[in-house]
PDB file of C-alpha atoms and ligand atoms in Angstrom:
ATOM      1  CA  MET A   1      35.318  27.904  34.130  1.00 53.00           C
ATOM      2  CA  ARG A   2      34.314  30.993  36.055  1.00 61.00           C
ATOM      3  CA  HIS A   3      36.917  33.862  35.900  1.00 75.00           C
ATOM      4  CA  GLN A   4      38.178  35.787  39.031  1.00 95.00           C
ATOM      5  CA  PHE A   5      37.538  39.426  38.905  1.00 96.00           C
ATOM      6  CA  VAL A   6      38.494  41.973  41.426  1.00 96.00           C
ATOM      7  CA  GLU A   7      37.200  45.568  41.691  1.00 97.00           C
ATOM      8  CA  ILE A   8      39.889  47.909  42.854  1.00 97.00           C
ATOM      9  CA  ASN A   9      39.693  51.487  43.801  1.00 98.00           C
ATOM     10  CA  VAL A  10      42.276  53.262  41.549  1.00 98.00           C
ATOM     11  CA  ASN A  11      42.685  57.101  41.441  1.00 98.00           C
ATOM     12  CA  SER A  12      39.085  57.857  42.171  1.00 96.00           C
ATOM     13  CA  ILE A  13      37.446  55.175  39.921  1.00 98.00           C
ATOM     14  CA  LYS A  14      36.599  51.514  40.273  1.00 98.00           C
ATOM     15  CA  MET A  15      38.706  49.423  38.066  1.00 98.00           C
ATOM     16  CA  ASN A  16      37.635  45.925  36.996  1.00 98.00           C
ATOM     17  CA  VAL A  17      40.565  43.449  36.755  1.00 98.00           C
ATOM     18  CA  LEU A  18      40.861  39.784  35.887  1.00 98.00           C
ATOM     19  CA  LYS A  19      43.305  38.316  38.263  1.00 98.00           C
ATOM     20  CA  GLU A  20      44.065  34.661  38.171  1.00 97.00           C
ATOM     21  CA  GLY A  21      46.922  32.127  38.851  1.00 97.00           C
ATOM     22  CA  THR A  22      49.951  32.506  41.087  1.00 94.00           C
ATOM     23  CA  GLY A  23      53.642  33.342  40.400  1.00 96.00           C
ATOM     24  CA  PRO A  24      55.344  36.408  39.066  1.00 97.00           C
ATOM     25  CA  PRO A  25      53.120  39.284  37.848  1.00 98.00           C
ATOM     26  CA  LEU A  26      52.243  39.297  34.121  1.00 98.00           C
ATOM     27  CA  LEU A  27      50.189  42.432  33.285  1.00 98.00           C
ATOM     28  CA  PHE A  28      47.973  42.507  29.906  1.00 99.00           C
ATOM     29  CA  VAL A  29      46.974  45.937  28.661  1.00 99.00           C
ATOM     30  CA  HIS A  30      44.347  46.032  26.115  1.00 98.00           C
ATOM     31  CA  GLY A  31      44.013  48.070  22.930  1.00 98.00           C
ATOM     32  CA  PHE A  32      41.496  50.504  21.880  1.00 98.00           C
ATOM     33  CA  PRO A  33      38.291  50.386  22.130  1.00 98.00           C
ATOM     34  CA  LEU A  34      38.378  47.065  23.783  1.00 98.00           C
ATOM     35  CA  ASP A  35      38.656  45.307  27.198  1.00 98.00           C
ATOM     36  CA  HIS A  36      40.393  42.438  29.070  1.00 98.00           C
ATOM     37  CA  LYS A  37      38.641  39.948  26.925  1.00 98.00           C
ATOM     38  CA  MET A  38      41.038  40.430  24.092  1.00 98.00           C
ATOM     39  CA  TRP A  39      43.618  38.591  26.197  1.00 98.00           C
ATOM     40  CA  GLN A  40      41.459  35.548  26.944  1.00 98.00           C
ATOM     41  CA  ALA A  41      43.768  33.091  25.211  1.00 98.00           C
ATOM     42  CA  GLN A  42      46.998  34.556  27.020  1.00 98.00           C
ATOM     43  CA  THR A  43      45.487  34.770  30.377  1.00 98.00           C
ATOM     44  CA  GLU A  44      44.048  31.209  30.147  1.00 98.00           C
ATOM     45  CA  TYR A  45      47.419  29.963  29.133  1.00 98.00           C
ATOM     46  CA  PHE A  46      49.899  31.751  31.325  1.00 98.00           C
ATOM     47  CA  LYS A  47      47.907  31.536  34.738  1.00 97.00           C
ATOM     48  CA  LYS A  48      49.535  28.142  35.202  1.00 97.00           C
ATOM     49  CA  ASP A  49      52.914  30.016  35.869  1.00 97.00           C
ATOM     50  CA  PHE A  50      52.043  33.499  36.442  1.00 98.00           C
ATOM     51  CA  THR A  51      49.757  35.842  38.308  1.00 97.00           C
ATOM     52  CA  VAL A  52      47.918  37.195  35.280  1.00 98.00           C
ATOM     53  CA  LEU A  53      46.265  40.611  35.587  1.00 98.00           C
ATOM     54  CA  ALA A  54      44.159  41.833  32.748  1.00 98.00           C
ATOM     55  CA  PRO A  55      42.364  45.167  33.681  1.00 98.00           C
ATOM     56  CA  ASP A  56      39.607  47.053  31.852  1.00 98.00           C
ATOM     57  CA  LEU A  57      41.274  50.394  31.601  1.00 99.00           C
ATOM     58  CA  ARG A  58      39.350  53.642  32.724  1.00 98.00           C
ATOM     59  CA  GLY A  59      36.275  54.047  30.441  1.00 98.00           C
ATOM     60  CA  PHE A  60      36.308  50.413  29.167  1.00 98.00           C
ATOM     61  CA  GLY A  61      34.686  47.059  29.933  1.00 98.00           C
ATOM     62  CA  HIS A  62      33.326  47.188  33.507  1.00 98.00           C
ATOM     63  CA  SER A  63      35.671  49.950  34.820  1.00 98.00           C
ATOM     64  CA  GLU A  64      34.278  53.276  35.602  1.00 98.00           C
ATOM     65  CA  VAL A  65      34.172  55.964  32.927  1.00 98.00           C
ATOM     66  CA  THR A  66      35.493  59.486  33.278  1.00 97.00           C
ATOM     67  CA  TYR A  67      34.496  62.415  30.853  1.00 97.00           C
ATOM     68  CA  GLY A  68      36.788  64.575  28.868  1.00 98.00           C
ATOM     69  CA  THR A  69      40.186  63.339  27.984  1.00 98.00           C
ATOM     70  CA  VAL A  70      42.017  60.304  29.391  1.00 98.00           C
ATOM     71  CA  THR A  71      45.683  60.667  28.550  1.00 98.00           C
ATOM     72  CA  MET A  72      48.280  57.842  28.247  1.00 98.00           C
ATOM     73  CA  GLU A  73      49.887  59.261  31.441  1.00 98.00           C
ATOM     74  CA  GLN A  74      46.583  58.708  33.238  1.00 98.00           C
ATOM     75  CA  HIS A  75      46.208  55.138  32.170  1.00 98.00           C
ATOM     76  CA  ALA A  76      49.958  54.502  33.295  1.00 98.00           C
ATOM     77  CA  GLU A  77      49.237  56.163  36.641  1.00 98.00           C
ATOM     78  CA  ASP A  78      46.084  53.958  37.019  1.00 98.00           C
ATOM     79  CA  LEU A  79      48.155  50.859  36.405  1.00 98.00           C
ATOM     80  CA  ASN A  80      50.805  51.850  38.856  1.00 98.00           C
ATOM     81  CA  THR A  81      48.116  52.493  41.492  1.00 98.00           C
ATOM     82  CA  LEU A  82      46.521  49.235  40.734  1.00 98.00           C
ATOM     83  CA  LEU A  83      49.786  47.423  41.352  1.00 98.00           C
ATOM     84  CA  ASN A  84      50.251  49.212  44.617  1.00 97.00           C
ATOM     85  CA  GLN A  85      46.757  48.380  45.647  1.00 97.00           C
ATOM     86  CA  LEU A  86      47.180  44.682  44.892  1.00 97.00           C
ATOM     87  CA  ASN A  87      50.586  44.903  46.889  1.00 96.00           C
ATOM     88  CA  PHE A  88      52.878  43.773  43.964  1.00 95.00           C
ATOM     89  CA  ALA A  89      56.366  45.113  45.075  1.00 92.00           C
ATOM     90  CA  GLU A  90      58.283  42.929  42.510  1.00 96.00           C
ATOM     91  CA  PRO A  91      58.950  44.031  38.910  1.00 98.00           C
ATOM     92  CA  ILE A  92      56.356  43.053  36.459  1.00 98.00           C
ATOM     93  CA  ILE A  93      56.248  41.929  32.899  1.00 98.00           C
ATOM     94  CA  PHE A  94      54.158  44.298  30.976  1.00 99.00           C
ATOM     95  CA  CYS A  95      52.358  43.120  27.949  1.00 99.00           C
ATOM     96  CA  GLY A  96      50.515  45.800  25.868  1.00 99.00           C
ATOM     97  CA  LEU A  97      48.857  45.970  22.444  1.00 99.00           C
ATOM     98  CA  SER A  98      48.673  49.037  20.423  1.00 98.00           C
ATOM     99  CA  MET A  99      47.073  51.630  22.824  1.00 98.00           C
ATOM    100  CA  GLY A 100      48.373  49.307  25.577  1.00 98.00           C
ATOM    101  CA  GLY A 101      51.830  49.920  24.103  1.00 98.00           C
ATOM    102  CA  TYR A 102      51.442  53.713  24.097  1.00 98.00           C
ATOM    103  CA  ILE A 103      50.599  53.293  27.783  1.00 98.00           C
ATOM    104  CA  ALA A 104      53.747  51.085  28.042  1.00 98.00           C
ATOM    105  CA  TRP A 105      55.947  54.011  26.902  1.00 98.00           C
ATOM    106  CA  GLU A 106      54.505  56.286  29.630  1.00 98.00           C
ATOM    107  CA  PHE A 107      54.858  53.429  32.108  1.00 98.00           C
ATOM    108  CA  TRP A 108      58.510  53.197  31.364  1.00 98.00           C
ATOM    109  CA  LYS A 109      58.940  56.993  31.564  1.00 97.00           C
ATOM    110  CA  LYS A 110      57.371  57.133  35.029  1.00 98.00           C
ATOM    111  CA  PHE A 111      58.020  53.795  36.702  1.00 98.00           C
ATOM    112  CA  PRO A 112      61.124  52.047  35.131  1.00 98.00           C
ATOM    113  CA  GLU A 113      61.859  50.361  38.442  1.00 97.00           C
ATOM    114  CA  ARG A 114      58.537  48.583  38.286  1.00 98.00           C
ATOM    115  CA  LEU A 115      59.479  46.629  35.051  1.00 98.00           C
ATOM    116  CA  ARG A 116      61.116  43.237  34.527  1.00 98.00           C
ATOM    117  CA  ALA A 117      60.302  42.934  30.794  1.00 98.00           C
ATOM    118  CA  PHE A 118      58.145  44.378  28.027  1.00 98.00           C
ATOM    119  CA  ILE A 119      56.073  42.449  25.515  1.00 98.00           C
ATOM    120  CA  LEU A 120      54.837  45.022  22.955  1.00 98.00           C
ATOM    121  CA  CYS A 121      52.280  43.797  20.432  1.00 98.00           C
ATOM    122  CA  ASP A 122      51.163  45.834  17.292  1.00 98.00           C
ATOM    123  CA  THR A 123      51.977  49.272  18.469  1.00 98.00           C
ATOM    124  CA  ARG A 124      54.066  52.300  17.440  1.00 98.00           C
ATOM    125  CA  PRO A 125      56.439  54.808  19.196  1.00 98.00           C
ATOM    126  CA  GLY A 126      55.327  57.997  17.304  1.00 97.00           C
ATOM    127  CA  SER A 127      52.727  60.564  17.864  1.00 98.00           C
ATOM    128  CA  ASP A 128      50.017  61.207  15.247  1.00 98.00           C
ATOM    129  CA  SER A 129      50.159  63.300  12.014  1.00 97.00           C
ATOM    130  CA  GLU A 130      47.640  66.252  11.708  1.00 98.00           C
ATOM    131  CA  GLU A 131      45.552  64.045   9.640  1.00 98.00           C
ATOM    132  CA  GLY A 132      45.614  61.278  12.249  1.00 98.00           C
ATOM    133  CA  ILE A 133      44.661  63.702  14.926  1.00 98.00           C
ATOM    134  CA  ASN A 134      41.798  65.043  12.868  1.00 98.00           C
ATOM    135  CA  ASN A 135      40.577  61.534  12.099  1.00 98.00           C
ATOM    136  CA  ARG A 136      40.476  60.792  15.860  1.00 98.00           C
ATOM    137  CA  LEU A 137      38.523  64.002  16.629  1.00 98.00           C
ATOM    138  CA  LYS A 138      36.103  62.994  13.855  1.00 98.00           C
ATOM    139  CA  MET A 139      35.527  59.655  15.539  1.00 98.00           C
ATOM    140  CA  VAL A 140      34.973  61.377  18.897  1.00 98.00           C
ATOM    141  CA  ASP A 141      32.199  63.419  17.282  1.00 98.00           C
ATOM    142  CA  LEU A 142      30.587  60.511  15.518  1.00 98.00           C
ATOM    143  CA  VAL A 143      30.588  58.279  18.690  1.00 98.00           C
ATOM    144  CA  LEU A 144      29.205  60.931  20.904  1.00 98.00           C
ATOM    145  CA  LYS A 145      26.484  61.697  18.421  1.00 98.00           C
ATOM    146  CA  HIS A 146      25.543  58.337  17.326  1.00 98.00           C
ATOM    147  CA  GLY A 147      26.882  55.909  19.992  1.00 98.00           C
ATOM    148  CA  SER A 148      29.377  52.966  20.027  1.00 98.00           C
ATOM    149  CA  LYS A 149      27.433  50.998  17.434  1.00 97.00           C
ATOM    150  CA  SER A 150      28.146  53.693  14.801  1.00 97.00           C
ATOM    151  CA  ILE A 151      31.847  52.824  14.899  1.00 97.00           C
ATOM    152  CA  ALA A 152      32.017  49.006  15.732  1.00 97.00           C
ATOM    153  CA  SER A 153      31.545  47.281  12.345  1.00 95.00           C
ATOM    154  CA  SER A 154      33.541  49.690  10.303  1.00 95.00           C
ATOM    155  CA  MET A 155      36.646  49.128  12.606  1.00 96.00           C
ATOM    156  CA  VAL A 156      36.936  45.426  12.220  1.00 95.00           C
ATOM    157  CA  PRO A 157      38.429  45.184   8.610  1.00 95.00           C
ATOM    158  CA  ASN A 158      41.414  47.334  10.032  1.00 97.00           C
ATOM    159  CA  LEU A 159      41.757  45.136  13.173  1.00 98.00           C
ATOM    160  CA  ILE A 160      42.077  41.609  11.718  1.00 98.00           C
ATOM    161  CA  SER A 161      43.484  40.103   8.584  1.00 98.00           C
ATOM    162  CA  GLU A 162      41.508  38.953   5.674  1.00 97.00           C
ATOM    163  CA  SER A 163      41.955  35.410   6.380  1.00 97.00           C
ATOM    164  CA  SER A 164      40.870  35.923   9.949  1.00 98.00           C
ATOM    165  CA  GLN A 165      37.808  37.667   8.795  1.00 97.00           C
ATOM    166  CA  ARG A 166      36.976  34.719   6.495  1.00 97.00           C
ATOM    167  CA  ASP A 167      38.007  31.735   8.593  1.00 98.00           C
ATOM    168  CA  GLN A 168      37.472  32.807  12.167  1.00 98.00           C
ATOM    169  CA  PRO A 169      34.303  34.878  12.056  1.00 98.00           C
ATOM    170  CA  GLU A 170      33.930  34.460  15.796  1.00 98.00           C
ATOM    171  CA  ILE A 171      36.715  37.036  16.304  1.00 98.00           C
ATOM    172  CA  ALA A 172      34.983  39.770  14.328  1.00 98.00           C
ATOM    173  CA  LYS A 173      31.639  39.003  16.289  1.00 98.00           C
ATOM    174  CA  SER A 174      33.373  39.246  19.554  1.00 98.00           C
ATOM    175  CA  LEU A 175      35.158  42.592  18.678  1.00 98.00           C
ATOM    176  CA  ILE A 176      32.004  44.126  17.491  1.00 98.00           C
ATOM    177  CA  GLU A 177      30.125  43.087  20.616  1.00 98.00           C
ATOM    178  CA  THR A 178      32.846  44.384  22.936  1.00 98.00           C
ATOM    179  CA  ILE A 179      33.047  47.866  21.005  1.00 98.00           C
ATOM    180  CA  GLU A 180      29.200  48.222  20.855  1.00 98.00           C
ATOM    181  CA  SER A 181      28.987  47.667  24.639  1.00 98.00           C
ATOM    182  CA  THR A 182      31.783  50.142  25.361  1.00 98.00           C
ATOM    183  CA  ASP A 183      30.581  53.430  26.916  1.00 98.00           C
ATOM    184  CA  ARG A 184      30.682  56.228  24.171  1.00 98.00           C
ATOM    185  CA  GLU A 185      32.247  58.765  26.634  1.00 98.00           C
ATOM    186  CA  GLY A 186      34.972  56.235  27.424  1.00 98.00           C
ATOM    187  CA  ILE A 187      35.798  55.841  23.869  1.00 98.00           C
ATOM    188  CA  ALA A 188      35.824  59.507  23.208  1.00 98.00           C
ATOM    189  CA  ALA A 189      38.050  60.233  26.313  1.00 98.00           C
ATOM    190  CA  SER A 190      40.844  57.827  25.403  1.00 98.00           C
ATOM    191  CA  GLN A 191      40.709  58.712  21.699  1.00 98.00           C
ATOM    192  CA  ARG A 192      41.227  62.353  22.825  1.00 98.00           C
ATOM    193  CA  GLY A 193      44.069  61.166  25.035  1.00 98.00           C
ATOM    194  CA  MET A 194      45.629  59.244  22.155  1.00 98.00           C
ATOM    195  CA  ALA A 195      45.327  62.243  19.969  1.00 98.00           C
ATOM    196  CA  GLU A 196      47.497  64.226  22.562  1.00 98.00           C
ATOM    197  CA  ARG A 197      50.101  61.567  23.013  1.00 98.00           C
ATOM    198  CA  LYS A 198      53.749  62.443  22.675  1.00 96.00           C
ATOM    199  CA  ASP A 199      56.416  61.107  20.277  1.00 98.00           C
ATOM    200  CA  TYR A 200      58.320  58.511  22.203  1.00 97.00           C
ATOM    201  CA  THR A 201      60.734  57.518  19.443  1.00 98.00           C
ATOM    202  CA  HIS A 202      63.767  59.036  21.088  1.00 97.00           C
ATOM    203  CA  MET A 203      63.151  57.011  24.171  1.00 97.00           C
ATOM    204  CA  MET A 204      63.402  53.526  22.548  1.00 98.00           C
ATOM    205  CA  ALA A 205      67.185  53.435  22.977  1.00 98.00           C
ATOM    206  CA  GLU A 206      66.782  54.097  26.727  1.00 97.00           C
ATOM    207  CA  ILE A 207      64.730  50.951  27.312  1.00 98.00           C
ATOM    208  CA  GLN A 208      66.932  48.667  29.352  1.00 96.00           C
ATOM    209  CA  VAL A 209      64.702  45.583  30.020  1.00 98.00           C
ATOM    210  CA  PRO A 210      64.353  42.510  27.820  1.00 98.00           C
ATOM    211  CA  THR A 211      61.650  43.257  25.190  1.00 98.00           C
ATOM    212  CA  LEU A 212      59.649  41.084  22.871  1.00 98.00           C
ATOM    213  CA  VAL A 213      58.157  42.881  19.858  1.00 98.00           C
ATOM    214  CA  ILE A 214      55.233  41.081  18.347  1.00 99.00           C
ATOM    215  CA  VAL A 215      53.468  41.962  15.146  1.00 98.00           C
ATOM    216  CA  GLY A 216      50.994  40.337  12.772  1.00 98.00           C
ATOM    217  CA  SER A 217      52.416  40.161   9.254  1.00 98.00           C
ATOM    218  CA  GLU A 218      49.203  41.684   7.851  1.00 98.00           C
ATOM    219  CA  ASP A 219      48.745  44.427  10.508  1.00 98.00           C
ATOM    220  CA  GLN A 220      47.418  47.438   8.557  1.00 97.00           C
ATOM    221  CA  LEU A 221      47.440  49.845  11.513  1.00 98.00           C
ATOM    222  CA  THR A 222      50.980  49.205  12.876  1.00 98.00           C
ATOM    223  CA  PRO A 223      52.658  47.283  10.105  1.00 98.00           C
ATOM    224  CA  PRO A 224      55.817  45.073  10.549  1.00 98.00           C
ATOM    225  CA  ASP A 225      58.076  47.944   9.243  1.00 98.00           C
ATOM    226  CA  VAL A 226      57.008  50.090  12.248  1.00 98.00           C
ATOM    227  CA  MET A 227      57.562  47.253  14.685  1.00 98.00           C
ATOM    228  CA  LYS A 228      61.021  46.391  13.065  1.00 98.00           C
ATOM    229  CA  SER A 229      61.893  50.118  13.810  1.00 98.00           C
ATOM    230  CA  ILE A 230      61.043  49.447  17.576  1.00 98.00           C
ATOM    231  CA  TYR A 231      63.091  46.241  17.431  1.00 98.00           C
ATOM    232  CA  ALA A 232      66.064  47.985  15.894  1.00 98.00           C
ATOM    233  CA  GLN A 233      66.156  50.714  18.527  1.00 98.00           C
ATOM    234  CA  ILE A 234      65.510  48.943  21.840  1.00 98.00           C
ATOM    235  CA  PRO A 235      68.772  47.402  22.997  1.00 97.00           C
ATOM    236  CA  PHE A 236      67.642  44.015  24.336  1.00 97.00           C
ATOM    237  CA  ALA A 237      64.874  43.214  21.964  1.00 98.00           C
ATOM    238  CA  THR A 238      63.564  40.115  20.106  1.00 98.00           C
ATOM    239  CA  TYR A 239      61.295  40.413  17.049  1.00 98.00           C
ATOM    240  CA  LEU A 240      58.509  37.951  16.305  1.00 98.00           C
ATOM    241  CA  GLU A 241      56.296  38.235  13.247  1.00 98.00           C
ATOM    242  CA  ILE A 242      53.138  36.204  13.219  1.00 98.00           C
ATOM    243  CA  PRO A 243      51.957  35.062   9.646  1.00 98.00           C
ATOM    244  CA  ASN A 244      48.418  35.437   8.428  1.00 97.00           C
ATOM    245  CA  ALA A 245      47.575  37.677  11.411  1.00 98.00           C
ATOM    246  CA  GLY A 246      46.546  41.454  11.591  1.00 98.00           C
ATOM    247  CA  HIS A 247      46.611  43.964  14.259  1.00 98.00           C
ATOM    248  CA  MET A 248      44.857  41.621  16.755  1.00 98.00           C
ATOM    249  CA  ALA A 249      47.534  38.914  16.565  1.00 98.00           C
ATOM    250  CA  PRO A 250      47.005  37.616  20.067  1.00 98.00           C
ATOM    251  CA  MET A 251      43.432  36.895  19.236  1.00 98.00           C
ATOM    252  CA  GLU A 252      43.941  35.671  15.741  1.00 98.00           C
ATOM    253  CA  ALA A 253      46.935  33.355  16.297  1.00 98.00           C
ATOM    254  CA  PRO A 254      46.940  32.580  19.926  1.00 98.00           C
ATOM    255  CA  CYS A 255      49.010  29.373  19.820  1.00 98.00           C
ATOM    256  CA  ALA A 256      51.914  31.238  17.884  1.00 98.00           C
ATOM    257  CA  VAL A 257      51.701  34.276  20.180  1.00 99.00           C
ATOM    258  CA  ASN A 258      51.628  32.136  23.342  1.00 98.00           C
ATOM    259  CA  GLN A 259      54.632  30.014  22.141  1.00 98.00           C
ATOM    260  CA  GLY A 260      56.586  33.274  21.364  1.00 98.00           C
ATOM    261  CA  ILE A 261      55.885  34.784  24.791  1.00 98.00           C
ATOM    262  CA  GLU A 262      56.601  31.537  26.515  1.00 98.00           C
ATOM    263  CA  ASP A 263      60.001  31.207  24.693  1.00 98.00           C
ATOM    264  CA  PHE A 264      60.725  34.806  25.496  1.00 98.00           C
ATOM    265  CA  LEU A 265      59.924  34.474  29.216  1.00 98.00           C
ATOM    266  CA  ASN A 266      62.057  31.282  29.467  1.00 97.00           C
ATOM    267  CA  SER A 267      64.999  33.313  28.056  1.00 95.00           C
ATOM    268  CA  CYS A 268      64.878  36.380  30.208  1.00 87.00           C
TER     269      CYS A 268
HETATM  270  C1  LIG B   1      44.430  50.071  19.221  1.00 51.02           C
HETATM  271  O1  LIG B   1      44.356  49.014  18.755  1.00 51.02           O
HETATM  272  O2  LIG B   1      44.653  50.276  20.434  1.00 51.02           O
HETATM  273  C2  LIG B   1      44.344  51.238  18.305  1.00 51.02           C
HETATM  274  O3  LIG B   1      44.652  50.917  16.889  1.00 51.02           O
HETATM  275  C3  LIG B   1      45.277  52.355  18.699  1.00 51.02           C
HETATM  276  C4  LIG B   1      45.117  53.606  17.990  1.00 51.02           C
HETATM  277  O4  LIG B   1      43.961  54.025  17.604  1.00 51.02           O
HETATM  278  O5  LIG B   1      46.095  54.236  17.443  1.00 51.02           O
END
């Protein structure tokens, strides 16, 4: 089936957005350095009851690239403008994975009235250590010198569990294809933006919307302990751990993740 995409002018760039279904708005915000395709199993499933929106963030997929640094604030501003341009006045359900979660914190800070619920997958509230920042800046150098292909294959073992690598090779293939086709300047700009991001830990207790916290049990980048700390601090949170999945739980275990999201949405 053909997917429906719209191209929207957002804060001086053209943003490519998958928009399908009818009903309350459910926004899917991808991780780094990926695009809307990582949410395919979710957008296909939830378009029966929701207007699903899955943008390619600035610098990714088919959206326009800007050079330099793209901060999490900028991504949050882009999403707010996107919702304005699409005339969504009612509060949205915001589902973000990893970098999509970092953007969720900024979105909460700036536009709390826009939110009906959060679904936070495989992310963290804290900022980076000095070592973490240095590693990001090394990746920026590498990708600008040698291109997106130079980082793609080596990222995959951190993104999906061993069993997904063994039993679902199509996931690794699709992740590599997406990363290799992403513009090197887009990757560098958001990587610099993540290196600058703030520590949002203190803000968790202020989040007043129903929140579902999802993590793959084998996530090495944002492990269950980190996600349990988010769950413990957000007042109206539910915790869901997905067995045998890694950082990309929504791709690796789509049925379990969709069921968890559906149960959560029915309860809030
Ligand atoms: C992601 O999946 O978005 C990344 O792991 C985020 C990060 O690099 O911190």
